[in-house]
Tab-separated table of C-alpha atoms in Angstrom:
chain	number	residue	atom	x	y	z
A	4	MET	CA	0.000	0.000	0.000
A	5	ASP	CA	1.499	3.354	-0.999
A	6	ASN	CA	1.350	6.418	1.210
A	7	HIS	CA	-1.496	8.031	-0.733
A	8	GLU	CA	-3.729	4.987	-0.199
A	9	LEU	CA	-2.709	4.740	3.453
A	10	TYR	CA	-3.689	8.328	4.251
A	11	MET	CA	-6.874	8.109	2.177
A	12	ARG	CA	-7.874	5.055	4.161
A	13	ARG	CA	-7.511	7.182	7.280
A	14	CYS	CA	-9.758	9.800	5.656
A	15	LEU	CA	-12.414	7.123	5.142
A	16	GLN	CA	-12.145	6.009	8.767
A	17	LEU	CA	-12.613	9.575	9.937
A	18	ALA	CA	-15.505	10.220	7.554
A	19	LEU	CA	-17.476	7.306	9.024
A	20	LEU	CA	-17.493	9.046	12.400
A	21	GLY	CA	-20.054	11.429	10.940
A	22	ALA	CA	-22.469	8.658	9.905
A	23	GLY	CA	-26.080	9.605	10.591
A	24	ASP	CA	-25.307	13.261	11.338
A	25	THR	CA	-24.233	14.862	8.042
A	26	ALA	CA	-27.185	14.188	5.703
A	27	PRO	CA	-28.153	15.612	3.310
A	28	ASN	CA	-24.435	16.450	3.082
A	29	PRO	CA	-21.918	13.642	2.472
A	30	MET	CA	-19.555	12.100	5.006
A	31	VAL	CA	-16.042	13.452	4.475
A	32	GLY	CA	-12.698	12.926	6.184
A	33	ALA	CA	-9.477	14.927	5.836
A	34	VAL	CA	-5.849	14.378	6.902
A	35	LEU	CA	-2.947	16.851	6.760
A	36	VAL	CA	0.464	15.208	6.361
A	37	HIS	CA	3.979	16.650	6.652
A	38	GLY	CA	6.653	14.229	5.548
A	39	ARG	CA	5.270	10.981	6.914
A	40	ARG	CA	3.637	12.489	9.987
A	41	ILE	CA	-0.032	13.360	10.329
A	42	ILE	CA	-0.248	16.830	11.829
A	43	GLY	CA	-4.006	17.351	11.456
A	44	GLU	CA	-7.201	15.326	11.170
A	45	GLY	CA	-10.851	16.214	10.802
A	46	TYR	CA	-14.213	15.082	9.525
A	47	HIS	CA	-17.610	16.604	8.768
A	48	ARG	CA	-19.357	16.190	12.111
A	49	GLN	CA	-22.785	17.732	11.632
A	50	TYR	CA	-24.901	19.084	8.783
A	51	GLY	CA	-24.576	22.852	8.624
A	52	GLN	CA	-21.342	22.913	10.606
A	53	ALA	CA	-17.663	23.055	9.611
A	54	HIS	CA	-16.495	20.722	6.842
A	55	ALA	CA	-13.739	18.144	7.186
A	56	GLU	CA	-11.009	20.410	5.778
A	57	VAL	CA	-11.788	23.161	8.278
A	58	ASN	CA	-11.725	20.786	11.239
A	59	CYS	CA	-8.522	19.193	9.952
A	60	ILE	CA	-6.636	22.491	9.630
A	61	ASN	CA	-7.992	23.746	12.962
A	62	SER	CA	-6.706	20.601	14.680
A	63	VAL	CA	-3.056	21.352	13.879
A	64	ALA	CA	-1.085	21.975	17.075
A	65	GLU	CA	0.414	25.437	17.572
A	66	GLU	CA	3.951	24.090	17.301
A	67	ASP	CA	3.128	22.516	13.898
A	68	LYS	CA	1.320	25.422	12.264
A	69	HIS	CA	4.466	26.554	10.433
A	70	LEU	CA	4.456	23.153	8.639
A	71	VAL	CA	1.057	23.662	6.990
A	72	THR	CA	2.556	25.408	3.956
A	73	GLN	CA	4.845	22.409	3.390
A	74	SER	CA	2.186	19.705	3.808
A	75	THR	CA	-0.255	17.632	1.753
A	76	ILE	CA	-3.932	17.513	2.584
A	77	TYR	CA	-5.875	14.345	1.823
A	78	VAL	CA	-9.657	14.622	1.424
A	79	SER	CA	-12.063	11.761	0.673
A	80	LEU	CA	-14.316	14.052	-1.410
A	81	GLU	CA	-13.490	17.013	-3.630
A	82	PRO	CA	-13.288	20.279	-1.617
A	83	CYS	CA	-16.327	22.480	-2.182
A	84	ALA	CA	-16.015	25.623	-4.283
A	85	HIS	CA	-19.261	27.396	-3.396
A	86	PHE	CA	-20.840	29.242	-0.497
A	87	GLY	CA	-23.451	27.085	1.204
A	88	LYS	CA	-23.939	26.684	4.946
A	89	THR	CA	-20.172	27.311	5.191
A	90	PRO	CA	-17.544	29.089	3.015
A	91	PRO	CA	-15.738	27.175	0.225
A	92	CYS	CA	-13.117	24.717	1.473
A	93	ALA	CA	-11.098	25.183	-1.728
A	94	ASP	CA	-10.658	28.846	-0.756
A	95	LEU	CA	-9.462	27.840	2.716
A	96	ILE	CA	-6.833	25.499	1.255
A	97	ILE	CA	-5.608	28.292	-1.021
A	98	GLN	CA	-5.518	30.781	1.855
A	99	GLN	CA	-3.510	28.335	3.979
A	100	ARG	CA	-1.037	27.940	1.059
A	101	ILE	CA	-1.164	24.146	1.182
A	102	PRO	CA	0.837	23.093	-1.906
A	103	LYS	CA	-0.666	19.661	-2.602
A	104	VAL	CA	-4.131	18.108	-2.362
A	105	VAL	CA	-5.007	14.428	-2.788
A	106	VAL	CA	-8.713	13.807	-3.488
A	107	GLY	CA	-10.558	10.512	-3.217
A	108	CYS	CA	-13.309	11.314	-5.722
A	109	ARG	CA	-15.111	14.201	-7.369
A	110	ASP	CA	-18.252	15.633	-5.801
A	111	PRO	CA	-21.293	14.994	-8.069
A	112	PHE	CA	-23.219	17.953	-6.618
A	113	GLU	CA	-23.707	20.443	-9.466
A	114	ALA	CA	-22.335	23.412	-7.497
A	115	VAL	CA	-19.031	21.522	-7.040
A	116	ASN	CA	-18.449	18.694	-9.569
A	117	GLY	CA	-14.909	19.527	-10.631
A	118	LYS	CA	-15.068	23.218	-9.762
A	119	GLY	CA	-13.200	22.713	-6.483
A	120	ILE	CA	-10.393	20.840	-8.218
A	121	GLU	CA	-10.247	23.451	-10.973
A	122	LYS	CA	-10.049	26.317	-8.468
A	123	LEU	CA	-7.158	24.627	-6.638
A	124	GLN	CA	-5.270	23.952	-9.859
A	125	ASN	CA	-5.771	27.527	-11.059
A	126	ALA	CA	-4.165	28.666	-7.810
A	127	GLY	CA	-1.061	26.607	-8.637
A	128	ILE	CA	-1.801	23.766	-6.236
A	129	GLU	CA	-0.921	20.231	-7.287
A	130	VAL	CA	-4.030	18.025	-7.232
A	131	ILE	CA	-4.089	14.223	-7.400
A	132	THR	CA	-7.498	12.558	-7.801
A	133	GLY	CA	-8.980	9.063	-7.743
A	134	VAL	CA	-7.078	7.620	-4.768
A	135	ARG	CA	-9.328	4.862	-3.369
A	136	GLY	CA	-11.969	6.446	-5.559
A	137	GLN	CA	-14.437	3.543	-5.572
A	138	GLU	CA	-14.282	3.241	-1.787
A	139	CYS	CA	-14.847	6.971	-1.415
A	140	GLN	CA	-17.875	6.827	-3.698
A	141	ARG	CA	-19.261	3.775	-1.917
A	142	LEU	CA	-18.954	5.519	1.436
A	143	ASN	CA	-21.433	8.113	0.163
A	144	LYS	CA	-23.515	5.841	-2.059
A	145	ARG	CA	-26.713	7.574	-0.949
A	146	PHE	CA	-25.325	11.023	-1.803
A	147	PHE	CA	-23.955	9.827	-5.167
A	148	THR	CA	-27.198	8.066	-6.108
A	149	PHE	CA	-29.236	11.181	-5.328
A	150	TYR	CA	-27.102	13.511	-7.453
A	151	THR	CA	-26.205	11.183	-10.331
A	152	LYS	CA	-29.549	9.362	-10.728
A	153	GLN	CA	-31.822	12.142	-9.440
A	154	ARG	CA	-33.529	9.799	-7.003
A	155	PRO	CA	-32.967	8.583	-3.449
A	156	TYR	CA	-30.962	5.490	-2.619
A	157	ILE	CA	-33.534	2.724	-2.145
A	158	LEU	CA	-33.183	0.044	0.508
A	159	LEU	CA	-35.851	-2.666	0.691
A	160	LYS	CA	-36.350	-4.440	4.003
A	161	TRP	CA	-38.697	-7.172	5.183
A	162	ALA	CA	-38.869	-10.078	7.604
A	163	GLN	CA	-40.179	-13.470	6.563
A	164	THR	CA	-40.865	-16.920	7.952
A	165	ALA	CA	-38.788	-19.939	6.987
A	166	ASP	CA	-41.462	-20.890	4.437
A	167	GLY	CA	-41.542	-17.431	2.852
A	168	TYR	CA	-44.419	-15.478	4.406
A	169	ILE	CA	-44.334	-11.966	5.853
A	170	ALA	CA	-47.704	-12.189	7.605
A	171	GLY	CA	-50.270	-14.764	8.634
A	172	GLY	CA	-53.669	-15.211	7.099
A	173	GLY	CA	-55.553	-13.313	9.825
A	174	THR	CA	-55.456	-9.781	11.189
A	175	GLU	CA	-53.243	-10.585	14.177
A	176	HIS	CA	-49.723	-9.143	13.897
A	177	LEU	CA	-47.117	-11.855	13.343
A	178	LEU	CA	-43.879	-11.420	15.298
A	179	ILE	CA	-41.124	-12.852	13.117
A	180	THR	CA	-37.759	-11.439	14.237
A	181	ASN	CA	-35.996	-11.737	17.585
A	182	ALA	CA	-35.149	-8.827	19.908
A	183	ILE	CA	-31.571	-8.462	18.688
A	184	ALA	CA	-32.612	-8.411	15.033
A	185	ASN	CA	-35.259	-5.803	15.911
A	186	LYS	CA	-32.549	-3.629	17.442
A	187	LEU	CA	-30.487	-3.983	14.275
A	188	VAL	CA	-33.433	-2.751	12.202
A	189	HIS	CA	-33.643	0.353	14.388
A	190	LYS	CA	-29.935	0.943	13.779
A	191	TRP	CA	-30.607	0.725	10.030
A	192	ARG	CA	-33.339	3.344	10.402
A	193	THR	CA	-30.854	5.879	11.795
A	194	GLU	CA	-28.745	5.424	8.640
A	195	GLU	CA	-31.513	6.354	6.184
A	196	ALA	CA	-33.168	9.716	5.602
A	197	GLY	CA	-36.686	8.318	5.230
A	198	ILE	CA	-38.743	5.203	5.920
A	199	LEU	CA	-41.754	4.245	3.795
A	200	VAL	CA	-44.776	1.999	4.355
A	201	GLY	CA	-48.009	1.390	2.509
A	202	THR	CA	-51.596	1.905	3.623
A	203	ASN	CA	-52.316	-1.620	4.851
A	204	THR	CA	-49.089	-1.852	6.837
A	205	ALA	CA	-49.865	1.448	8.541
A	206	ARG	CA	-53.449	0.427	9.338
A	207	LEU	CA	-52.864	-3.169	10.475
A	208	ASP	CA	-49.502	-2.842	12.250
A	209	ASN	CA	-49.852	0.752	13.534
A	210	PRO	CA	-46.038	1.180	13.500
A	211	THR	CA	-44.163	4.082	15.066
A	212	LEU	CA	-41.425	3.891	12.396
A	213	ASP	CA	-38.893	5.446	14.752
A	214	ASN	CA	-35.516	4.346	16.114
A	215	ARG	CA	-36.382	4.065	19.812
A	216	LEU	CA	-34.155	0.980	20.195
A	217	TRP	CA	-31.049	2.720	18.832
A	218	ALA	CA	-29.572	6.169	19.467
A	219	GLY	CA	-29.427	8.470	16.462
A	220	LYS	CA	-31.467	10.667	14.182
A	221	ALA	CA	-34.993	9.496	13.426
A	222	PRO	CA	-35.882	9.117	9.734
A	223	VAL	CA	-38.650	11.066	8.039
A	224	ARG	CA	-41.737	8.857	8.063
A	225	LEU	CA	-43.487	8.415	4.704
A	226	VAL	CA	-46.807	6.660	4.328
A	227	LEU	CA	-48.688	5.942	1.116
A	228	ASP	CA	-52.360	6.735	1.717
A	229	MET	CA	-53.786	7.666	-1.683
A	230	HIS	CA	-57.363	8.241	-0.527
A	231	LEU	CA	-56.618	9.476	3.022
A	232	GLN	CA	-58.308	6.493	4.625
A	233	LEU	CA	-55.964	6.085	7.592
A	234	PRO	CA	-57.356	7.117	11.002
A	235	PRO	CA	-55.621	10.090	12.670
A	236	THR	CA	-55.176	8.026	15.849
A	237	LEU	CA	-52.342	6.000	14.291
A	238	GLN	CA	-48.892	6.431	15.839
A	239	LEU	CA	-47.606	7.745	12.508
A	240	PHE	CA	-49.632	10.897	13.135
A	241	ASP	CA	-48.434	11.543	16.697
A	242	GLY	CA	-46.380	14.547	15.531
A	243	ARG	CA	-43.173	13.389	17.241
A	244	HIS	CA	-41.296	13.113	13.943
A	245	LYS	CA	-41.762	14.616	10.500
A	246	THR	CA	-44.284	12.561	8.545
A	247	ILE	CA	-45.139	12.859	4.849
A	248	VAL	CA	-48.486	11.482	3.685
A	249	LEU	CA	-48.360	10.607	-0.013
A	250	ASN	CA	-51.904	10.976	-1.316
A	251	ALA	CA	-54.050	11.885	-4.327
A	252	HIS	CA	-56.153	14.643	-2.752
A	253	LYS	CA	-54.258	17.488	-1.107
A	254	GLN	CA	-50.991	19.352	-0.763
A	255	GLU	CA	-50.592	21.066	2.593
A	256	GLU	CA	-48.719	21.136	5.875
A	257	ALA	CA	-50.234	20.625	9.295
A	258	GLY	CA	-47.628	20.934	12.038
A	259	ASN	CA	-45.130	18.108	11.665
A	260	ILE	CA	-47.270	16.372	9.031
A	261	THR	CA	-46.961	17.171	5.331
A	262	TYR	CA	-49.510	16.043	2.750
A	263	HIS	CA	-47.838	15.559	-0.632
A	264	LYS	CA	-50.186	15.179	-3.578
A	265	LEU	CA	-49.604	12.480	-6.203
A	266	THR	CA	-51.625	11.650	-9.307
A	267	GLU	CA	-53.131	8.277	-10.116
A	268	ASP	CA	-52.403	8.326	-13.860
A	269	VAL	CA	-48.591	8.256	-13.581
A	270	GLY	CA	-46.258	5.512	-12.311
A	271	LEU	CA	-46.596	5.471	-8.530
A	272	VAL	CA	-43.046	4.424	-7.651
A	273	GLN	CA	-41.499	7.179	-9.740
A	274	GLN	CA	-43.819	9.732	-8.154
A	275	ILE	CA	-42.760	8.589	-4.691
A	276	LEU	CA	-39.125	9.028	-5.663
A	277	ASP	CA	-39.835	12.456	-7.150
A	278	ALA	CA	-41.509	13.458	-3.885
A	279	CYS	CA	-38.426	12.333	-1.952
A	280	CYS	CA	-36.255	14.479	-4.211
A	281	GLN	CA	-38.480	17.503	-3.645
A	282	HIS	CA	-38.122	17.051	0.117
A	283	ARG	CA	-34.357	16.340	-0.190
A	284	ILE	CA	-34.680	12.828	1.222
A	285	LEU	CA	-31.482	11.197	-0.047
A	286	SER	CA	-32.371	7.628	0.928
A	287	ILE	CA	-35.441	5.618	1.896
A	288	MET	CA	-35.951	2.267	3.553
A	289	VAL	CA	-39.111	0.633	2.216
A	290	GLU	CA	-40.473	-1.544	5.044
A	291	GLY	CA	-43.791	-2.731	3.654
A	292	GLY	CA	-46.161	-3.966	2.701
A	293	ALA	CA	-45.603	-6.772	0.266
A	294	ARG	CA	-47.312	-5.100	-2.687
A	295	LEU	CA	-45.400	-1.837	-2.243
A	296	LEU	CA	-42.085	-3.670	-1.933
A	297	GLN	CA	-42.863	-5.758	-5.015
A	298	SER	CA	-43.724	-2.623	-7.009
A	299	PHE	CA	-40.220	-1.255	-6.351
A	300	ILE	CA	-38.704	-4.598	-7.355
A	301	ASP	CA	-40.777	-4.894	-10.533
A	302	SER	CA	-39.930	-1.335	-11.564
A	303	GLY	CA	-36.206	-2.049	-11.168
A	304	LEU	CA	-35.925	0.913	-8.812
A	305	TRP	CA	-33.996	-0.427	-5.856
A	306	ASP	CA	-30.357	-0.564	-4.817
A	307	GLU	CA	-30.182	-2.913	-1.869
A	308	ALA	CA	-32.380	-5.371	0.039
A	309	ARG	CA	-32.054	-6.716	3.566
A	310	VAL	CA	-34.182	-9.751	4.305
A	311	ILE	CA	-34.503	-11.239	7.788
A	312	THR	CA	-35.624	-14.881	7.859
A	313	ASN	CA	-36.720	-16.678	11.021
A	314	GLU	CA	-35.362	-20.108	10.152
A	315	ALA	CA	-37.401	-21.850	12.852
A	316	LEU	CA	-40.813	-20.342	12.069
A	317	PHE	CA	-43.155	-22.130	9.640
A	318	ILE	CA	-46.795	-21.019	9.302
A	319	GLY	CA	-47.957	-22.947	6.229
A	320	GLU	CA	-49.992	-20.139	4.688
A	321	GLY	CA	-50.273	-16.363	4.744
A	322	LEU	CA	-49.068	-13.339	2.808
A	323	PRO	CA	-46.130	-14.334	0.568
A	324	ALA	CA	-42.901	-12.366	0.799
A	325	PRO	CA	-41.762	-10.274	-2.180
A	326	ARG	CA	-39.667	-11.979	-4.841
A	327	LEU	CA	-36.329	-10.599	-5.990
A	328	GLN	CA	-34.737	-10.998	-9.388
A	329	ARG	CA	-31.339	-10.115	-10.881
A	330	LEU	CA	-29.238	-10.461	-7.756
A	331	THR	CA	-25.588	-9.479	-8.171
A	332	HIS	CA	-24.144	-9.745	-4.672
A	333	ARG	CA	-25.294	-11.456	-1.520
A	334	TYR	CA	-23.931	-12.306	1.901
A	335	SER	CA	-25.535	-13.414	5.150
A	336	GLU	CA	-25.133	-13.303	8.895
A	337	LYS	CA	-26.856	-15.196	11.707
A	338	ILE	CA	-28.499	-13.459	14.655
A	339	LEU	CA	-29.587	-16.258	16.989
A	340	GLY	CA	-32.346	-18.049	15.044
A	341	ASP	CA	-32.652	-15.348	12.388
A	342	ARG	CA	-30.659	-15.105	9.156
A	343	VAL	CA	-30.044	-11.681	7.629
A	344	ASP	CA	-29.409	-11.629	3.880
A	345	TYR	CA	-27.785	-8.519	2.426
A	346	ILE	CA	-28.498	-8.256	-1.292
A	347	GLU	CA	-27.243	-5.662	-3.767
A	348	ARG	CA	-28.180	-5.130	-7.388
């Protein structure tokens, strides 16, 4: 492993420390190196606050500040070149007279997308790009999907019995997963910007769709209720978290609940994704029901699926689980009696 890859790996490690707190911004790590010694480190800690480069430069000890102008800064994502919540990081690097910048990958956001690199080069700074580029892109797969495909990153999730059912034949709620697997699902929720369910799932299960079993930021709750049939007493409408009701009748806001109007003569899945883009929801976890999940699968609009199977539970009949096609990558882990399959397209 050469030095560039070594220091970029450290950038990736630092960037991950911001997981769950930077959206809709990406996770970014930065390292400042003099010779073979790291003299500064930083990462983007919180949306709206200082970027990785700022925190990295500010971390340099007083006795090392004279070395900044002789150092190389490594950044997992191209330094920004525009004024947003904070000033441009490319300008800061120029002001600090750092002579060399190593970038993991370009930023696909239109206001950046090569402009940061160009600004640095025009200032006479040497710029190297593409170091651990695929890893840097994968780290921010939600961010890259949103800005390159103009849709959120789509994660499908469901739990099923050993014989392939997600619910029994009656109205009683079927408990499939164990307590540890349930906690894992709540962790997953903190990693996504939104969580989506259909009308029947909301009515029959009355879910809270929060992350009460895991510390972190709660996702935006989205529920598909085309004809506004769901009772206001459901936990989804408790006002504790932002909730978007996707429907065919009205467009309005009522406290922490937003009604987003769809039409019935256009593809429903695409409209849901367009609504997410309008509300800057970079990723969604689709949790049910079966028909809604299958509609995402059939449309080819999904990126990843996580399926929890209780290998000891057989019910003989019920609501069949969705069916996946065109799998490209799959691995599994065991959580007591449950198996978790991670599937990517």
